[in-house]
Amino acid sequence: MEQAPSTFCPKDPDYAERVRASFARQSFMAHLGAELAEVGPGRCTVSLLYREEFTQQHKHFHGGVIGTLADNAAGYAAFSLMPAESTILTVEYKLNFVAPGRGERLIARGLVLRPGRTLSVARAEVYALKDGEERLCATALETLMCLPGKPDRASAG
């Protein structure tokens, strides 16, 4: 996947810290043991080690796990370009599986295609790492919504 265009300029100079803090608050990601491997303007990488609990009947990564990583990678890529006092929601995404998720680790790389004031479009490519080689197993296209003025944390009550 190519790098995000150099024209992407985060609206928040502390975007990386804000993205990492938001990711750390995701209980589901913590439960899975997913790691936020990289954050840059308009890009994000999330990875997950293989565990049998993440597999389908053929012992490959389950599609739901692959989709979860794709959504997080694309979402946080878009979130990196949003204002400090905002949060993000996925509006829609399409996921195409192109190969079985066979390997020791999944690596999901998100990249913003078009940042917008309200809606952004990003993509994610998910690779299965096996014996040191990455093999593309899924690709996603997402639309994400910026919610300005809404804190990126649970509200009380």
Tab-separated table of N, CA and C in Angstrom:
chain	number	residue	atom	x	y	z
A	1	MET	N	0.858	-1.170	0.000
A	1	MET	CA	0.000	0.000	0.000
A	1	MET	C	0.902	1.229	0.000
A	2	GLU	N	0.626	2.181	-0.874
A	2	GLU	CA	1.429	3.388	-0.916
A	2	GLU	C	1.192	4.230	0.324
A	3	GLN	N	2.113	5.136	0.557
A	3	GLN	CA	2.025	6.010	1.711
A	3	GLN	C	0.968	7.088	1.488
A	4	ALA	N	0.485	7.642	2.591
A	4	ALA	CA	-0.470	8.741	2.507
A	4	ALA	C	0.203	9.928	1.820
A	5	PRO	N	-0.548	10.670	1.031
A	5	PRO	CA	0.035	11.843	0.376
A	5	PRO	C	0.632	12.800	1.399
A	6	SER	N	1.741	13.435	1.024
A	6	SER	CA	2.411	14.346	1.943
A	6	SER	C	1.567	15.583	2.224
A	7	THR	N	0.502	15.787	1.453
A	7	THR	CA	-0.358	16.948	1.667
A	7	THR	C	-1.265	16.783	2.879
A	8	PHE	N	-1.351	15.585	3.445
A	8	PHE	CA	-2.190	15.398	4.622
A	8	PHE	C	-1.525	16.082	5.810
A	9	CYS	N	-2.236	17.031	6.355
A	9	CYS	CA	-1.734	17.769	7.506
A	9	CYS	C	-2.751	17.616	8.633
A	10	PRO	N	-2.377	16.945	9.718
A	10	PRO	CA	-3.320	16.755	10.824
A	10	PRO	C	-3.781	18.091	11.398
A	11	LYS	N	-5.067	18.158	11.743
A	11	LYS	CA	-5.624	19.366	12.360
A	11	LYS	C	-5.205	19.470	13.822
A	12	ASP	N	-4.785	18.366	14.387
A	12	ASP	CA	-4.361	18.292	15.783
A	12	ASP	C	-2.884	17.907	15.809
A	13	PRO	N	-2.005	18.782	16.315
A	13	PRO	CA	-0.581	18.430	16.346
A	13	PRO	C	-0.294	17.216	17.232
A	14	ASP	N	-1.197	16.919	18.163
A	14	ASP	CA	-1.024	15.760	19.043
A	14	ASP	C	-1.848	14.568	18.558
A	15	TYR	N	-2.072	14.472	17.245
A	15	TYR	CA	-2.937	13.428	16.674
A	15	TYR	C	-2.484	12.022	17.064
A	16	ALA	N	-1.192	11.745	17.040
A	16	ALA	CA	-0.711	10.379	17.310
A	16	ALA	C	-1.042	9.969	18.743
A	17	GLU	N	-0.817	10.865	19.676
A	17	GLU	CA	-1.134	10.585	21.079
A	17	GLU	C	-2.641	10.372	21.258
A	18	ARG	N	-3.457	11.203	20.579
A	18	ARG	CA	-4.916	11.085	20.672
A	18	ARG	C	-5.395	9.762	20.079
A	19	VAL	N	-4.817	9.354	18.949
A	19	VAL	CA	-5.188	8.071	18.328
A	19	VAL	C	-4.801	6.916	19.244
A	20	ARG	N	-3.587	6.955	19.788
A	20	ARG	CA	-3.139	5.872	20.685
A	20	ARG	C	-4.015	5.789	21.937
A	21	ALA	N	-4.400	6.928	22.493
A	21	ALA	CA	-5.252	6.935	23.689
A	21	ALA	C	-6.631	6.371	23.362
A	22	SER	N	-7.173	6.725	22.204
A	22	SER	CA	-8.481	6.208	21.802
A	22	SER	C	-8.416	4.691	21.599
A	23	PHE	N	-7.384	4.240	20.910
A	23	PHE	CA	-7.215	2.801	20.682
A	23	PHE	C	-7.119	2.053	22.015
A	24	ALA	N	-6.386	2.626	22.965
A	24	ALA	CA	-6.208	1.993	24.275
A	24	ALA	C	-7.524	1.872	25.039
A	25	ARG	N	-8.506	2.735	24.735
A	25	ARG	CA	-9.810	2.667	25.405
A	25	ARG	C	-10.744	1.629	24.783
A	26	GLN	N	-10.347	1.035	23.690
A	26	GLN	CA	-11.200	0.029	23.050
A	26	GLN	C	-11.023	-1.315	23.753
A	27	SER	N	-11.977	-1.649	24.578
A	27	SER	CA	-11.905	-2.900	25.341
A	27	SER	C	-11.824	-4.117	24.430
A	28	PHE	N	-12.513	-4.071	23.291
A	28	PHE	CA	-12.500	-5.217	22.381
A	28	PHE	C	-11.101	-5.441	21.809
A	29	MET	N	-10.415	-4.363	21.451
A	29	MET	CA	-9.054	-4.500	20.925
A	29	MET	C	-8.128	-5.063	22.007
A	30	ALA	N	-8.302	-4.600	23.241
A	30	ALA	CA	-7.497	-5.122	24.352
A	30	ALA	C	-7.805	-6.599	24.578
A	31	HIS	N	-9.077	-6.963	24.501
A	31	HIS	CA	-9.477	-8.360	24.680
A	31	HIS	C	-8.826	-9.253	23.624
A	32	LEU	N	-8.773	-8.768	22.390
A	32	LEU	CA	-8.138	-9.548	21.321
A	32	LEU	C	-6.617	-9.565	21.439
A	33	GLY	N	-6.059	-8.537	22.062
A	33	GLY	CA	-4.605	-8.408	22.117
A	33	GLY	C	-4.047	-7.698	20.884
A	34	ALA	N	-4.896	-6.945	20.186
A	34	ALA	CA	-4.458	-6.204	19.005
A	34	ALA	C	-3.512	-5.086	19.417
A	35	GLU	N	-2.579	-4.777	18.536
A	35	GLU	CA	-1.588	-3.734	18.795
A	35	GLU	C	-1.686	-2.638	17.742
A	36	LEU	N	-1.557	-1.417	18.192
A	36	LEU	CA	-1.469	-0.285	17.286
A	36	LEU	C	0.010	-0.144	16.941
A	37	ALA	N	0.389	-0.593	15.760
A	37	ALA	CA	1.795	-0.677	15.392
A	37	ALA	C	2.353	0.628	14.838
A	38	GLU	N	1.510	1.401	14.123
A	38	GLU	CA	1.990	2.629	13.503
A	38	GLU	C	0.842	3.613	13.366
A	39	VAL	N	1.159	4.896	13.566
A	39	VAL	CA	0.209	5.972	13.331
A	39	VAL	C	0.962	7.090	12.626
A	40	GLY	N	0.410	7.567	11.523
A	40	GLY	CA	0.959	8.704	10.803
A	40	GLY	C	-0.191	9.505	10.248
A	41	PRO	N	0.085	10.681	9.705
A	41	PRO	CA	-0.996	11.484	9.136
A	41	PRO	C	-1.716	10.737	8.011
A	42	GLY	N	-2.954	10.345	8.270
A	42	GLY	CA	-3.739	9.650	7.257
A	42	GLY	C	-3.420	8.182	7.089
A	43	ARG	N	-2.707	7.600	8.031
A	43	ARG	CA	-2.398	6.170	7.936
A	43	ARG	C	-2.281	5.545	9.330
A	44	CYS	N	-2.509	4.235	9.363
A	44	CYS	CA	-2.482	3.518	10.637
A	44	CYS	C	-2.268	2.031	10.354
A	45	THR	N	-1.526	1.364	11.223
A	45	THR	CA	-1.313	-0.071	11.113
A	45	THR	C	-1.688	-0.729	12.439
A	46	VAL	N	-2.505	-1.788	12.341
A	46	VAL	CA	-2.932	-2.561	13.505
A	46	VAL	C	-2.545	-4.008	13.243
A	47	SER	N	-2.031	-4.698	14.275
A	47	SER	CA	-1.663	-6.102	14.082
A	47	SER	C	-2.209	-6.979	15.204
A	48	LEU	N	-2.283	-8.259	14.907
A	48	LEU	CA	-2.859	-9.219	15.845
A	48	LEU	C	-2.188	-10.571	15.660
A	49	LEU	N	-1.691	-11.142	16.757
A	49	LEU	CA	-1.106	-12.474	16.723
A	49	LEU	C	-2.191	-13.544	16.624
A	50	TYR	N	-1.866	-14.635	15.970
A	50	TYR	CA	-2.770	-15.771	15.801
A	50	TYR	C	-3.060	-16.416	17.155
A	51	ARG	N	-4.311	-16.727	17.361
A	51	ARG	CA	-4.747	-17.573	18.471
A	51	ARG	C	-5.877	-18.424	17.932
A	52	GLU	N	-5.973	-19.641	18.402
A	52	GLU	CA	-7.005	-20.544	17.899
A	52	GLU	C	-8.412	-19.982	18.109
A	53	GLU	N	-8.591	-19.167	19.146
A	53	GLU	CA	-9.903	-18.575	19.406
A	53	GLU	C	-10.344	-17.626	18.290
A	54	PHE	N	-9.431	-17.222	17.425
A	54	PHE	CA	-9.735	-16.279	16.341
A	54	PHE	C	-10.001	-16.984	15.014
A	55	THR	N	-10.147	-18.296	15.036
A	55	THR	CA	-10.226	-19.034	13.778
A	55	THR	C	-11.634	-19.501	13.440
A	56	GLN	N	-11.789	-19.836	12.171
A	56	GLN	CA	-13.008	-20.492	11.710
A	56	GLN	C	-12.713	-21.992	11.607
A	57	GLN	N	-13.591	-22.740	10.968
A	57	GLN	CA	-13.495	-24.198	10.986
A	57	GLN	C	-12.250	-24.767	10.308
A	58	HIS	N	-11.599	-23.978	9.431
A	58	HIS	CA	-10.385	-24.448	8.758
A	58	HIS	C	-9.120	-23.987	9.476
A	59	LYS	N	-9.298	-23.351	10.630
A	59	LYS	CA	-8.203	-22.850	11.466
A	59	LYS	C	-7.481	-21.657	10.853
A	60	HIS	N	-8.156	-20.953	9.924
A	60	HIS	CA	-7.658	-19.679	9.411
A	60	HIS	C	-8.308	-18.577	10.245
A	61	PHE	N	-7.721	-17.382	10.213
A	61	PHE	CA	-8.355	-16.265	10.905
A	61	PHE	C	-9.797	-16.126	10.423
A	62	HIS	N	-10.700	-15.925	11.341
A	62	HIS	CA	-12.120	-15.749	11.027
A	62	HIS	C	-12.320	-14.406	10.328
A	63	GLY	N	-13.264	-14.355	9.398
A	63	GLY	CA	-13.567	-13.135	8.672
A	63	GLY	C	-13.968	-11.981	9.567
A	64	GLY	N	-14.632	-12.276	10.672
A	64	GLY	CA	-15.016	-11.215	11.599
A	64	GLY	C	-13.815	-10.541	12.237
A	65	VAL	N	-12.792	-11.317	12.515
A	65	VAL	CA	-11.558	-10.765	13.083
A	65	VAL	C	-10.842	-9.920	12.028
A	66	ILE	N	-10.798	-10.419	10.810
A	66	ILE	CA	-10.165	-9.679	9.712
A	66	ILE	C	-10.903	-8.353	9.495
A	67	GLY	N	-12.225	-8.388	9.473
A	67	GLY	CA	-13.011	-7.174	9.299
A	67	GLY	C	-12.824	-6.179	10.429
A	68	THR	N	-12.709	-6.678	11.646
A	68	THR	CA	-12.488	-5.818	12.802
A	68	THR	C	-11.177	-5.055	12.664
A	69	LEU	N	-10.125	-5.748	12.271
A	69	LEU	CA	-8.837	-5.074	12.106
A	69	LEU	C	-8.873	-4.077	10.953
A	70	ALA	N	-9.530	-4.428	9.859
A	70	ALA	CA	-9.644	-3.503	8.728
A	70	ALA	C	-10.363	-2.229	9.167
A	71	ASP	N	-11.463	-2.376	9.892
A	71	ASP	CA	-12.242	-1.229	10.344
A	71	ASP	C	-11.413	-0.334	11.250
A	72	ASN	N	-10.673	-0.915	12.164
A	72	ASN	CA	-9.854	-0.115	13.078
A	72	ASN	C	-8.716	0.585	12.354
A	73	ALA	N	-8.053	-0.093	11.437
A	73	ALA	CA	-6.930	0.530	10.720
A	73	ALA	C	-7.406	1.702	9.869
A	74	ALA	N	-8.482	1.507	9.109
A	74	ALA	CA	-9.012	2.593	8.278
A	74	ALA	C	-9.575	3.708	9.148
A	75	GLY	N	-10.276	3.336	10.210
A	75	GLY	CA	-10.881	4.334	11.091
A	75	GLY	C	-9.861	5.215	11.771
A	76	TYR	N	-8.816	4.618	12.307
A	76	TYR	CA	-7.808	5.429	12.976
A	76	TYR	C	-6.953	6.209	11.993
A	77	ALA	N	-6.805	5.730	10.774
A	77	ALA	CA	-6.132	6.529	9.743
A	77	ALA	C	-6.916	7.820	9.530
A	78	ALA	N	-8.244	7.700	9.412
A	78	ALA	CA	-9.093	8.885	9.230
A	78	ALA	C	-9.103	9.756	10.481
A	79	PHE	N	-9.168	9.144	11.645
A	79	PHE	CA	-9.208	9.879	12.908
A	79	PHE	C	-7.952	10.731	13.094
A	80	SER	N	-6.837	10.288	12.552
A	80	SER	CA	-5.574	11.028	12.693
A	80	SER	C	-5.648	12.421	12.055
A	81	LEU	N	-6.578	12.612	11.126
A	81	LEU	CA	-6.694	13.893	10.422
A	81	LEU	C	-7.842	14.755	10.943
A	82	MET	N	-8.542	14.292	11.955
A	82	MET	CA	-9.709	15.011	12.477
A	82	MET	C	-9.309	15.962	13.614
A	83	PRO	N	-10.158	16.944	13.887
A	83	PRO	CA	-9.853	17.912	14.949
A	83	PRO	C	-9.721	17.242	16.321
A	84	ALA	N	-9.004	17.936	17.212
A	84	ALA	CA	-8.743	17.407	18.555
A	84	ALA	C	-10.020	17.090	19.311
A	85	GLU	N	-10.973	17.968	19.292
A	85	GLU	CA	-12.215	17.749	20.037
A	85	GLU	C	-13.272	17.148	19.125
A	86	SER	N	-13.037	15.920	18.711
A	86	SER	CA	-13.999	15.216	17.860
A	86	SER	C	-13.886	13.730	18.138
A	87	THR	N	-14.837	13.001	17.609
A	87	THR	CA	-14.779	11.551	17.628
A	87	THR	C	-15.162	11.064	16.242
A	88	ILE	N	-15.121	9.768	16.046
A	88	ILE	CA	-15.324	9.193	14.720
A	88	ILE	C	-16.258	8.003	14.803
A	89	LEU	N	-17.034	7.814	13.754
A	89	LEU	CA	-17.883	6.627	13.622
A	89	LEU	C	-17.760	6.093	12.198
A	90	THR	N	-17.766	4.786	12.078
A	90	THR	CA	-17.819	4.171	10.756
A	90	THR	C	-19.251	4.257	10.257
A	91	VAL	N	-19.436	4.806	9.074
A	91	VAL	CA	-20.752	4.920	8.469
A	91	VAL	C	-21.051	3.664	7.662
A	92	GLU	N	-20.024	3.197	6.949
A	92	GLU	CA	-20.233	2.047	6.059
A	92	GLU	C	-18.873	1.488	5.675
A	93	TYR	N	-18.828	0.159	5.496
A	93	TYR	CA	-17.623	-0.389	4.880
A	93	TYR	C	-17.930	-1.655	4.106
A	94	LYS	N	-17.118	-1.853	3.093
A	94	LYS	CA	-17.213	-3.039	2.244
A	94	LYS	C	-15.902	-3.778	2.371
A	95	LEU	N	-16.018	-5.072	2.579
A	95	LEU	CA	-14.833	-5.900	2.777
A	95	LEU	C	-14.816	-6.998	1.727
A	96	ASN	N	-13.713	-7.123	1.031
A	96	ASN	CA	-13.518	-8.207	0.067
A	96	ASN	C	-12.416	-9.123	0.577
A	97	PHE	N	-12.732	-10.390	0.674
A	97	PHE	CA	-11.726	-11.388	1.015
A	97	PHE	C	-11.096	-11.861	-0.287
A	98	VAL	N	-9.774	-11.871	-0.343
A	98	VAL	CA	-9.089	-12.276	-1.570
A	98	VAL	C	-8.240	-13.535	-1.382
A	99	ALA	N	-8.036	-13.950	-0.138
A	99	ALA	CA	-7.286	-15.173	0.171
A	99	ALA	C	-7.578	-15.543	1.623
A	100	PRO	N	-7.368	-16.807	1.977
A	100	PRO	CA	-7.567	-17.196	3.383
A	100	PRO	C	-6.596	-16.454	4.299
A	101	GLY	N	-7.049	-16.159	5.493
A	101	GLY	CA	-6.203	-15.516	6.499
A	101	GLY	C	-5.380	-16.556	7.226
A	102	ARG	N	-4.367	-17.090	6.547
A	102	ARG	CA	-3.484	-18.119	7.108
A	102	ARG	C	-2.168	-17.498	7.514
A	103	GLY	N	-1.803	-17.639	8.767
A	103	GLY	CA	-0.514	-17.124	9.197
A	103	GLY	C	-0.418	-16.966	10.691
A	104	GLU	N	0.732	-16.426	11.096
A	104	GLU	CA	1.011	-16.232	12.523
A	104	GLU	C	0.489	-14.898	13.034
A	105	ARG	N	0.200	-13.986	12.103
A	105	ARG	CA	-0.205	-12.635	12.494
A	105	ARG	C	-1.008	-12.014	11.361
A	106	LEU	N	-1.945	-11.142	11.743
A	106	LEU	CA	-2.630	-10.288	10.769
A	106	LEU	C	-2.043	-8.891	10.896
A	107	ILE	N	-1.879	-8.231	9.767
A	107	ILE	CA	-1.412	-6.852	9.730
A	107	ILE	C	-2.394	-6.079	8.868
A	108	ALA	N	-3.051	-5.087	9.467
A	108	ALA	CA	-4.026	-4.259	8.747
A	108	ALA	C	-3.450	-2.860	8.598
A	109	ARG	N	-3.373	-2.397	7.361
A	109	ARG	CA	-2.844	-1.063	7.076
A	109	ARG	C	-3.957	-0.192	6.509
A	110	GLY	N	-4.253	0.889	7.209
A	110	GLY	CA	-5.274	1.824	6.777
A	110	GLY	C	-4.649	3.045	6.141
A	111	LEU	N	-5.332	3.583	5.138
A	111	LEU	CA	-4.851	4.759	4.413
A	111	LEU	C	-6.042	5.623	4.019
A	112	VAL	N	-5.982	6.896	4.326
A	112	VAL	CA	-7.037	7.813	3.926
A	112	VAL	C	-6.909	8.099	2.437
A	113	LEU	N	-8.022	7.980	1.740
A	113	LEU	CA	-8.067	8.317	0.320
A	113	LEU	C	-8.519	9.759	0.126
A	114	ARG	N	-9.509	10.170	0.926
A	114	ARG	CA	-10.010	11.540	0.869
A	114	ARG	C	-10.506	11.962	2.240
A	115	PRO	N	-9.795	12.892	2.869
A	115	PRO	CA	-10.296	13.414	4.138
A	115	PRO	C	-11.351	14.471	3.867
A	116	GLY	N	-12.370	14.487	4.685
A	116	GLY	CA	-13.417	15.494	4.535
A	116	GLY	C	-13.738	16.133	5.862
A	117	ARG	N	-14.465	17.238	5.804
A	117	ARG	CA	-14.850	17.927	7.033
A	117	ARG	C	-15.793	17.057	7.849
A	118	THR	N	-16.739	16.384	7.178
A	118	THR	CA	-17.698	15.510	7.863
A	118	THR	C	-17.451	14.049	7.524
A	119	LEU	N	-17.349	13.726	6.238
A	119	LEU	CA	-17.136	12.347	5.811
A	119	LEU	C	-15.757	12.186	5.189
A	120	SER	N	-15.093	11.102	5.561
A	120	SER	CA	-13.797	10.755	4.981
A	120	SER	C	-13.905	9.366	4.387
A	121	VAL	N	-13.096	9.109	3.388
A	121	VAL	CA	-13.037	7.791	2.770
A	121	VAL	C	-11.630	7.249	2.971
A	122	ALA	N	-11.572	6.011	3.438
A	122	ALA	CA	-10.283	5.357	3.690
A	122	ALA	C	-10.364	3.916	3.217
A	123	ARG	N	-9.217	3.338	3.049
A	123	ARG	CA	-9.177	1.918	2.707
A	123	ARG	C	-8.242	1.213	3.674
A	124	ALA	N	-8.411	-0.082	3.741
A	124	ALA	CA	-7.521	-0.907	4.547
A	124	ALA	C	-7.184	-2.154	3.745
A	125	GLU	N	-5.961	-2.575	3.884
A	125	GLU	CA	-5.533	-3.854	3.329
A	125	GLU	C	-5.070	-4.700	4.503
A	126	VAL	N	-5.542	-5.935	4.539
A	126	VAL	CA	-5.200	-6.838	5.636
A	126	VAL	C	-4.349	-7.966	5.067
A	127	TYR	N	-3.207	-8.171	5.695
A	127	TYR	CA	-2.258	-9.192	5.266
A	127	TYR	C	-2.123	-10.254	6.344
A	128	ALA	N	-1.948	-11.491	5.914
A	128	ALA	CA	-1.608	-12.578	6.825
A	128	ALA	C	-0.104	-12.794	6.693
A	129	LEU	N	0.592	-12.750	7.808
A	129	LEU	CA	2.037	-12.951	7.833
A	129	LEU	C	2.315	-14.417	8.132
A	130	LYS	N	2.969	-15.091	7.207
A	130	LYS	CA	3.298	-16.504	7.386
A	130	LYS	C	4.719	-16.747	6.897
A	131	ASP	N	5.546	-17.309	7.784
A	131	ASP	CA	6.941	-17.608	7.452
A	131	ASP	C	7.664	-16.381	6.904
A	132	GLY	N	7.393	-15.220	7.492
A	132	GLY	CA	8.077	-13.999	7.106
A	132	GLY	C	7.539	-13.313	5.865
A	133	GLU	N	6.520	-13.877	5.220
A	133	GLU	CA	5.949	-13.284	4.013
A	133	GLU	C	4.530	-12.800	4.287
A	134	GLU	N	4.217	-11.614	3.772
A	134	GLU	CA	2.867	-11.068	3.883
A	134	GLU	C	2.065	-11.453	2.645
A	135	ARG	N	0.840	-11.922	2.888
A	135	ARG	CA	-0.059	-12.254	1.785
A	135	ARG	C	-1.366	-11.506	2.012
A	136	LEU	N	-1.778	-10.742	1.007
A	136	LEU	CA	-3.022	-9.996	1.100
A	136	LEU	C	-4.180	-10.977	1.269
A	137	CYS	N	-4.981	-10.777	2.304
A	137	CYS	CA	-6.146	-11.654	2.497
A	137	CYS	C	-7.464	-10.891	2.401
A	138	ALA	N	-7.443	-9.555	2.580
A	138	ALA	CA	-8.687	-8.785	2.471
A	138	ALA	C	-8.378	-7.327	2.184
A	139	THR	N	-9.340	-6.686	1.566
A	139	THR	CA	-9.249	-5.251	1.322
A	139	THR	C	-10.611	-4.633	1.655
A	140	ALA	N	-10.582	-3.448	2.216
A	140	ALA	CA	-11.816	-2.783	2.640
A	140	ALA	C	-11.824	-1.346	2.156
A	141	LEU	N	-13.016	-0.841	1.915
A	141	LEU	CA	-13.233	0.562	1.593
A	141	LEU	C	-14.257	1.080	2.596
A	142	GLU	N	-13.946	2.187	3.258
A	142	GLU	CA	-14.788	2.687	4.341
A	142	GLU	C	-15.161	4.153	4.181
A	143	THR	N	-16.325	4.488	4.690
A	143	THR	CA	-16.746	5.870	4.856
A	143	THR	C	-16.848	6.110	6.353
A	144	LEU	N	-16.215	7.177	6.811
A	144	LEU	CA	-16.149	7.474	8.236
A	144	LEU	C	-16.650	8.879	8.492
A	145	MET	N	-17.338	9.063	9.609
A	145	MET	CA	-17.931	10.351	9.932
A	145	MET	C	-17.220	10.994	11.111
A	146	CYS	N	-16.875	12.257	10.953
A	146	CYS	CA	-16.321	13.061	12.036
A	146	CYS	C	-17.477	13.671	12.817
A	147	LEU	N	-17.431	13.543	14.125
A	147	LEU	CA	-18.430	14.149	15.007
A	147	LEU	C	-17.710	15.243	15.822
A	148	PRO	N	-17.683	16.465	15.294
A	148	PRO	CA	-16.962	17.551	15.987
A	148	PRO	C	-17.662	17.931	17.281
A	149	GLY	N	-16.829	18.340	18.243
A	149	GLY	CA	-17.385	18.774	19.517
A	149	GLY	C	-17.817	17.651	20.423
A	150	LYS	N	-17.628	16.410	19.988
A	150	LYS	CA	-17.973	15.242	20.814
A	150	LYS	C	-16.679	14.611	21.293
A	151	PRO	N	-16.512	14.450	22.579
A	151	PRO	CA	-15.288	13.826	23.077
A	151	PRO	C	-15.178	12.362	22.651
A	152	ASP	N	-13.974	11.917	22.435
A	152	ASP	CA	-13.736	10.549	22.008
A	152	ASP	C	-13.589	9.615	23.217
A	153	ARG	N	-14.597	9.612	24.036
A	153	ARG	CA	-14.628	8.724	25.215
A	153	ARG	C	-16.083	8.563	25.615
A	154	ALA	N	-16.321	7.552	26.413
A	154	ALA	CA	-17.690	7.270	26.858
A	154	ALA	C	-18.214	8.418	27.692
A	155	SER	N	-19.474	8.728	27.502
A	155	SER	CA	-20.098	9.771	28.312
A	155	SER	C	-20.573	9.164	29.624
A	156	ALA	N	-20.602	9.962	30.639
A	156	ALA	CA	-21.071	9.489	31.948
A	156	ALA	C	-22.567	9.225	31.881
A	157	GLY	N	-22.945	8.084	32.462
A	157	GLY	CA	-24.379	7.781	32.551
A	157	GLY	C	-24.879	7.029	31.462
